[in-house]
Short mmCIF file of C-alpha atoms and ligand atoms in Angstrom, two decimals:
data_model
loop_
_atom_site.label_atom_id
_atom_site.label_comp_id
_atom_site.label_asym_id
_atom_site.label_seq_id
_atom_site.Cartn_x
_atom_site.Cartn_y
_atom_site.Cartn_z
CA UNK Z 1 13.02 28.63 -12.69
CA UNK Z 2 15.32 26.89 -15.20
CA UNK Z 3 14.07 28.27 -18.33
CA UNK Z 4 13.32 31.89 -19.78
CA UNK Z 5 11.79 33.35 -22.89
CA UNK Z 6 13.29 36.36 -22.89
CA UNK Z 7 11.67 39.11 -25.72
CA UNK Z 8 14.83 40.52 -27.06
CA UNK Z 9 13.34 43.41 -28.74
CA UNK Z 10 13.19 44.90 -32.55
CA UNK Z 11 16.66 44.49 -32.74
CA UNK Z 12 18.53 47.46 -30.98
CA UNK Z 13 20.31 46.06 -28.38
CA UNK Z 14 19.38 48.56 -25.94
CA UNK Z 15 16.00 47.47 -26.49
CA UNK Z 16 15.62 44.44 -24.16
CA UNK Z 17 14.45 44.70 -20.52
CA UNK Z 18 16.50 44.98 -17.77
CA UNK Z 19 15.41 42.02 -16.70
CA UNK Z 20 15.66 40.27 -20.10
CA UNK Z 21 19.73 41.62 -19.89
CA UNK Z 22 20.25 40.30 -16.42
CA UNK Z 23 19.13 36.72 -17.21
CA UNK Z 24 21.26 36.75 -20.65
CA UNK Z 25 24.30 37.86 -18.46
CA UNK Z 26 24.06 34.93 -16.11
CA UNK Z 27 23.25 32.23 -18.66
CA UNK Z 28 24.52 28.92 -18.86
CA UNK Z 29 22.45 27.86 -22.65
CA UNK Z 30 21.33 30.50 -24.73
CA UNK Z 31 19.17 29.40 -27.50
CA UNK Z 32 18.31 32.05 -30.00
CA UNK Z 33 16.26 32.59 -33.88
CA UNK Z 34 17.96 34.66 -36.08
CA UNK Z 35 16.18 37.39 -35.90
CA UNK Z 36 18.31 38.49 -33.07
CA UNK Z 37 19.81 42.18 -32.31
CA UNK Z 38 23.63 42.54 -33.15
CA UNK Z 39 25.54 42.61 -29.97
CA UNK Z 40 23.00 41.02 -27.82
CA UNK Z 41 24.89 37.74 -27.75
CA UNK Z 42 27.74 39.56 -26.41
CA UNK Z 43 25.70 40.16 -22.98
CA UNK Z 44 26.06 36.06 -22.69
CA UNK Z 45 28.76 35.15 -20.22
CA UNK Z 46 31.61 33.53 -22.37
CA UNK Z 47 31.49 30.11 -21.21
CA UNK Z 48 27.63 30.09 -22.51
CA UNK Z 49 26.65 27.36 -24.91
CA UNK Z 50 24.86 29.24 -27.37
CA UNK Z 51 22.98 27.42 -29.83
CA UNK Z 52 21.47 29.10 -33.02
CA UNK Z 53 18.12 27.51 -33.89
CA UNK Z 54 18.22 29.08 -37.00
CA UNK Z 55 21.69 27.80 -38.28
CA UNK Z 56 21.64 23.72 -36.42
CA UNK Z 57 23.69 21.17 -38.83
CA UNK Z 58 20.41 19.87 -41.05
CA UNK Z 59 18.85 23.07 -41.47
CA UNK Z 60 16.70 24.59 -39.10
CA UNK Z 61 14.76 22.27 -36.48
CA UNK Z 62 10.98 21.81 -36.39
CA UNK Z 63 8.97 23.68 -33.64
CA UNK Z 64 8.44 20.16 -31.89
CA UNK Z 65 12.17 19.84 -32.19
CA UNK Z 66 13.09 23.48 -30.65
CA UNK Z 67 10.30 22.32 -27.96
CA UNK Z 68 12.74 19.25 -27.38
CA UNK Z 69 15.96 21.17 -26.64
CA UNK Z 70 14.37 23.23 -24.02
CA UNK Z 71 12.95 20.69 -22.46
CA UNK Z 72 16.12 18.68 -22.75
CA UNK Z 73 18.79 21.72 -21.04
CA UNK Z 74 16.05 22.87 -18.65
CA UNK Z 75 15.87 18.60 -16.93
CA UNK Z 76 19.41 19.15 -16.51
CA UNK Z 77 18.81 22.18 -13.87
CA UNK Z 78 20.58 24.57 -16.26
CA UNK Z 79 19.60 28.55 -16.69
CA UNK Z 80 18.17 28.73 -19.71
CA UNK Z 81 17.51 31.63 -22.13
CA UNK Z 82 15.28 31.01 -25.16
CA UNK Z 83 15.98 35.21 -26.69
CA UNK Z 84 13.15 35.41 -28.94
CA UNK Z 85 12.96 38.64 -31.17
CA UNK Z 86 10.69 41.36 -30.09
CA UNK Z 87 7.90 39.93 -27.64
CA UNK Z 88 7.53 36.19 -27.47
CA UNK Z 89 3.67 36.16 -27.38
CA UNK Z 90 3.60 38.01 -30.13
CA UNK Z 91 3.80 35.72 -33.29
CA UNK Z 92 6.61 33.97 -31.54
CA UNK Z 93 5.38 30.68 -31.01
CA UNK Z 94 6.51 31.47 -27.34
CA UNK Z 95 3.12 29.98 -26.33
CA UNK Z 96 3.98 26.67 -28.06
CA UNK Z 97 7.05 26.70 -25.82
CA UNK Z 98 5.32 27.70 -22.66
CA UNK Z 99 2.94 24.86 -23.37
CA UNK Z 100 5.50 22.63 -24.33
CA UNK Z 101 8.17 23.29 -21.19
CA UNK Z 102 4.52 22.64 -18.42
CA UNK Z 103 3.33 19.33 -20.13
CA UNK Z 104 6.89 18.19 -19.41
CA UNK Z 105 7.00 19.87 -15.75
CA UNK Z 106 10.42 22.13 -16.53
CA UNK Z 107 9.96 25.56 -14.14
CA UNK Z 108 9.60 28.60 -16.92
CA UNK Z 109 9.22 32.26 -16.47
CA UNK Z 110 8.06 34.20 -19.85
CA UNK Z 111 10.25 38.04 -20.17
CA UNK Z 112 8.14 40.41 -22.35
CA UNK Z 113 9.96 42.54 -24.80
CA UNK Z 114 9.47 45.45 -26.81
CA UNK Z 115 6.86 44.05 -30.15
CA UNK Z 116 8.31 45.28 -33.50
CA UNK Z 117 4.57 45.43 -33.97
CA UNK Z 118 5.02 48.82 -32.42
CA UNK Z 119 8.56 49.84 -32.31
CA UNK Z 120 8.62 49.13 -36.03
CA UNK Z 121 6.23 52.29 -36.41
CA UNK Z 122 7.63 54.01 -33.85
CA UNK Z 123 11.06 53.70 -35.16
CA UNK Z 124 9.63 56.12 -38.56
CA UNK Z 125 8.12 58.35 -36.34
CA UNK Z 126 4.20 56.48 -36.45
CA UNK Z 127 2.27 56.51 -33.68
CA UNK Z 128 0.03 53.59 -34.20
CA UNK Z 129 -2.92 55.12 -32.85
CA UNK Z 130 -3.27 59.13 -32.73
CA UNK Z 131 -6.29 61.07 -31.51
CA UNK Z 132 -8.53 62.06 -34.13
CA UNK Z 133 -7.17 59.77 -36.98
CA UNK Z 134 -6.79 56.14 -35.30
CA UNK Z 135 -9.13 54.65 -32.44
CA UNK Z 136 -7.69 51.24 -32.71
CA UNK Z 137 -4.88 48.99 -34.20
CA UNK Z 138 -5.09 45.30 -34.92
CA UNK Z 139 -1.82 43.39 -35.14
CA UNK Z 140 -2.10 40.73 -38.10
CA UNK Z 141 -0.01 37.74 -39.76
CA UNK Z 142 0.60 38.02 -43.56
CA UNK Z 143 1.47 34.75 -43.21
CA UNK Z 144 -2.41 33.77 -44.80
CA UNK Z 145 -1.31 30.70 -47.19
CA UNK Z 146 -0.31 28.89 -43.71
CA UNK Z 147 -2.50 25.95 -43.65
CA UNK Z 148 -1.91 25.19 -39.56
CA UNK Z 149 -3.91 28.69 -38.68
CA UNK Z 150 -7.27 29.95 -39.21
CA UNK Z 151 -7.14 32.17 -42.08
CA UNK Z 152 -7.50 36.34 -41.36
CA UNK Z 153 -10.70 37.65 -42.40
CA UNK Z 154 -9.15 40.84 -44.82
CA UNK Z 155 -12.81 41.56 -45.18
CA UNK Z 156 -13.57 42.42 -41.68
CA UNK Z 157 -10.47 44.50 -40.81
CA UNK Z 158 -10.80 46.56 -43.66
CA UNK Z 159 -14.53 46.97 -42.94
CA UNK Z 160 -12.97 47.73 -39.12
CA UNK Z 161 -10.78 50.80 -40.37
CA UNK Z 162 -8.44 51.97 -37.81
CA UNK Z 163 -4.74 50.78 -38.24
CA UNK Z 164 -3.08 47.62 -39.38
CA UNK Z 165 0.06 46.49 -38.79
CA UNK Z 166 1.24 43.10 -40.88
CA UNK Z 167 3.84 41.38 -39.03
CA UNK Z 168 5.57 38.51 -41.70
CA UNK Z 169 3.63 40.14 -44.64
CA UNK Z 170 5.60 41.05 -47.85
CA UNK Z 171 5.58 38.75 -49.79
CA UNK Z 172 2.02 38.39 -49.78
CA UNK Z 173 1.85 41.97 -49.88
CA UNK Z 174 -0.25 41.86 -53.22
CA UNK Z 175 -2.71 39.75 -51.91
CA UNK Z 176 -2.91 41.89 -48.51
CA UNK Z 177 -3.76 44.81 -50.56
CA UNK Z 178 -6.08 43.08 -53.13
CA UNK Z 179 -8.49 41.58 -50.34
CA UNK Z 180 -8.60 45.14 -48.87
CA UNK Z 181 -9.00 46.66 -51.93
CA UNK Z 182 -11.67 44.44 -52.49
CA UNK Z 183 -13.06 44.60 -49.05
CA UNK Z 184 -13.75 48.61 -49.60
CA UNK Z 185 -10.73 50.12 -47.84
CA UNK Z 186 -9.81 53.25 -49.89
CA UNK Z 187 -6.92 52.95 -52.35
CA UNK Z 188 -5.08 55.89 -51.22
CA UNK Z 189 -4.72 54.61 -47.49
CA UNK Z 190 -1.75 55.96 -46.46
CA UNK Z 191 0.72 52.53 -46.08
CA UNK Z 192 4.47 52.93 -44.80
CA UNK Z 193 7.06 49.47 -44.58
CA UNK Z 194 9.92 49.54 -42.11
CA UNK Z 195 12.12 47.05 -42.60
CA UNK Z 196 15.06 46.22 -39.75
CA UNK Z 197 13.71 49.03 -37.56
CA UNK Z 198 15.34 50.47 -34.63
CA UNK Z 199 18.77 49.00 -36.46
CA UNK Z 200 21.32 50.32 -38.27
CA UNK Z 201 20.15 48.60 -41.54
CA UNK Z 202 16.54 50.85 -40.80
CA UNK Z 203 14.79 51.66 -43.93
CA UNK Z 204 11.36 53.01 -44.29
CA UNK Z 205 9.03 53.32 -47.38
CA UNK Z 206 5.95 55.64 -47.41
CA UNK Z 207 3.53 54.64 -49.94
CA UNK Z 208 -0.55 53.77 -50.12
CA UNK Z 209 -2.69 50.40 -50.54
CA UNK Z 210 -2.77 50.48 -53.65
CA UNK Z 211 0.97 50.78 -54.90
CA UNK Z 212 1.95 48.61 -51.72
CA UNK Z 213 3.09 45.36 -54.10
CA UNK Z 214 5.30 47.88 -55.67
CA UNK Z 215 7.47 47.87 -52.59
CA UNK Z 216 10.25 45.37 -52.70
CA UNK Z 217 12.11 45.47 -49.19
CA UNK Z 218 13.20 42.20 -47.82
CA UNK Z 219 12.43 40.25 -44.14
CA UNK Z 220 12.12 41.60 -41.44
CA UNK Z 221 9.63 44.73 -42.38
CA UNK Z 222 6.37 45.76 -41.00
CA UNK Z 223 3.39 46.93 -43.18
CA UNK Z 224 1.77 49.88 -41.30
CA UNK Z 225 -2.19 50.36 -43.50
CA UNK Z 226 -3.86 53.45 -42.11
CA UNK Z 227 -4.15 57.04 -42.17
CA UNK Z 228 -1.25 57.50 -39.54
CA UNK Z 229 1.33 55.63 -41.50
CA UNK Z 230 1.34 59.15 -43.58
CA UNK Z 231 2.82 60.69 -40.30
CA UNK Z 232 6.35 61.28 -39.29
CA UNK Z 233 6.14 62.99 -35.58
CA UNK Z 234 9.92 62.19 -35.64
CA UNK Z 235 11.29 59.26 -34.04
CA UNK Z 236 14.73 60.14 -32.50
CA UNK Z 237 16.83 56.89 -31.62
CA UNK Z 238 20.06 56.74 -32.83
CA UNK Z 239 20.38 53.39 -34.68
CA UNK Z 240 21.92 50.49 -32.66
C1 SAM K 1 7.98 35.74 -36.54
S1 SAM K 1 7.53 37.43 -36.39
C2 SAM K 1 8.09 37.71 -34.75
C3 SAM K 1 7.56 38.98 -34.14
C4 SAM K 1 8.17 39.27 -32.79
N1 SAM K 1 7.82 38.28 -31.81
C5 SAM K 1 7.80 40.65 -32.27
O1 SAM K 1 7.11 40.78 -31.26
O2 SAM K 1 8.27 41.64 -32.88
C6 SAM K 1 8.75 38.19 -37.41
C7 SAM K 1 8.22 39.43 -38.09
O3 SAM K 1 8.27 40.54 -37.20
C8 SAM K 1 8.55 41.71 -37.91
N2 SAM K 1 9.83 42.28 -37.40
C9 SAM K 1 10.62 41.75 -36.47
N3 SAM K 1 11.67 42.57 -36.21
C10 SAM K 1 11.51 43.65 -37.01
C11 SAM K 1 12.25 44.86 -37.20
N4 SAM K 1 13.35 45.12 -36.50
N5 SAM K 1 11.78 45.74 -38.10
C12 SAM K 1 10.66 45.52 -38.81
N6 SAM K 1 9.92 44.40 -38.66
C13 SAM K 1 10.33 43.48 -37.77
C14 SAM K 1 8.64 41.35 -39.38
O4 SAM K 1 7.35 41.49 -39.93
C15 SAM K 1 9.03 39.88 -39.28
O5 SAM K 1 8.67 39.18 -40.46
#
């Protein structure tokens, strides 16, 4: 194997597998996003070219071109780690990659990590499903203006109940909450927005669907919609 998407995790550094640490402490690339933890680079052995994706000379490079550089390092033979925040097949576009590095025959191995679709919650003390008030959570883009994906059906999920969680969603957070509203889900769902979770910079606002555009907290945050986002069972992490 010459090439690894490693899941880094929400952003804690302690967060990443064991597995995901071991291959980022023998790397010869690293090639990262910027949503990365603080202090994960520092795992990288210090003769590792590590290339920011997020911050190449002329702006950021297409998907097709981030495809290219894997492909490129992982001919030459070298041990690659594409760190990816949270879990790569989750809204990560790691499946692009994965698709990308077999059409061109480069060896791959895909590291899970730790979703901030769930340690988001988790980091405010949510359980994102909870016996007797949650049967089932859906995990959803906010992303709906992008043309290059079938749109989400707002309609359905809030006929669906249970709990939402919005990766990428605030600012169409009006437009979330207006096509539920619309869609029948009550106006006083509970609603909560992490933003930077399991991080130092962790901030969490509790509020409900229908004063959700009111909430002005900038990338990365989660939207938990649902009657557990009114819970706080405690979390307990110290900050990383
Ligand atoms: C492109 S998606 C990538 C998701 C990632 N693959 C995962 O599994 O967590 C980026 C979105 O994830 C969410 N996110 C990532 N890290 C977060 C964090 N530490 N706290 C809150 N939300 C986070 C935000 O909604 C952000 O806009």
């Amino acid at each position: 194997v010459t090439v690894y998407l490693v899941g880094a995790g929400p952003g804690h550094p302690e967060l990443i597998t064991v597995r995901g640490a071991a291959l980022l402490g023998r790397a010869e690339v690293v090639v990262h996003d910027r949503l990365i933890g603080r202090g994960l680079l520092d795992l990288a052995p210090a003769g590792a070219e590590v290339v920011d994706v997020g911050k190449l000379p002329g702006g950021p490079p297409s998907q097709d071109g981030i495809n290219a550089l894997l492909v490129e390092h992982g001919r030459r033979g070298r041990e690659v780690v594409r760190l990816k925040g949270g879990d790569p097949f989750v809204f990560g576009r790691g499946g692009e990659e994965a698709e990308a590095l077999s059409a061109a025959g480069v060896p791959f191995e895909v590291v899970p990590g730790v979703t901030s679709a769930t340690a988001a919650p988790g980091a405010a003390g949510i359980p994102v499903t909870h016996r007797g008030l949650s049967t089932s959570v859906t995990v959803v883009t906010g992303r709906v203006g992008d043309p290059s994906s079938p749109g989400v059906d707002w309609e359905a999920l809030a006929r669906a109940g249970g709990t939402l969680v919005v990766l990428m969603g605030m600012s169409e957070r009006a437009r979330i909450a207006s096509a539920l509203l619309v869609a029948g889900r009550d106006p006083a769902t509970p609603v909560a927005v992490v933003h930077w979770a399991t991080t130092g910079d962790q901030r969490v606002v509790r509020t409900t669907l229908s004063d959700l555009p009111a909430v002005d907290l900038p990338s990365p945050s989660t939207i938990v919609i649902g009657e557990v986002a009114a819970l706080d069972v405690g979390a307990g992490m110290p900050p990383g």
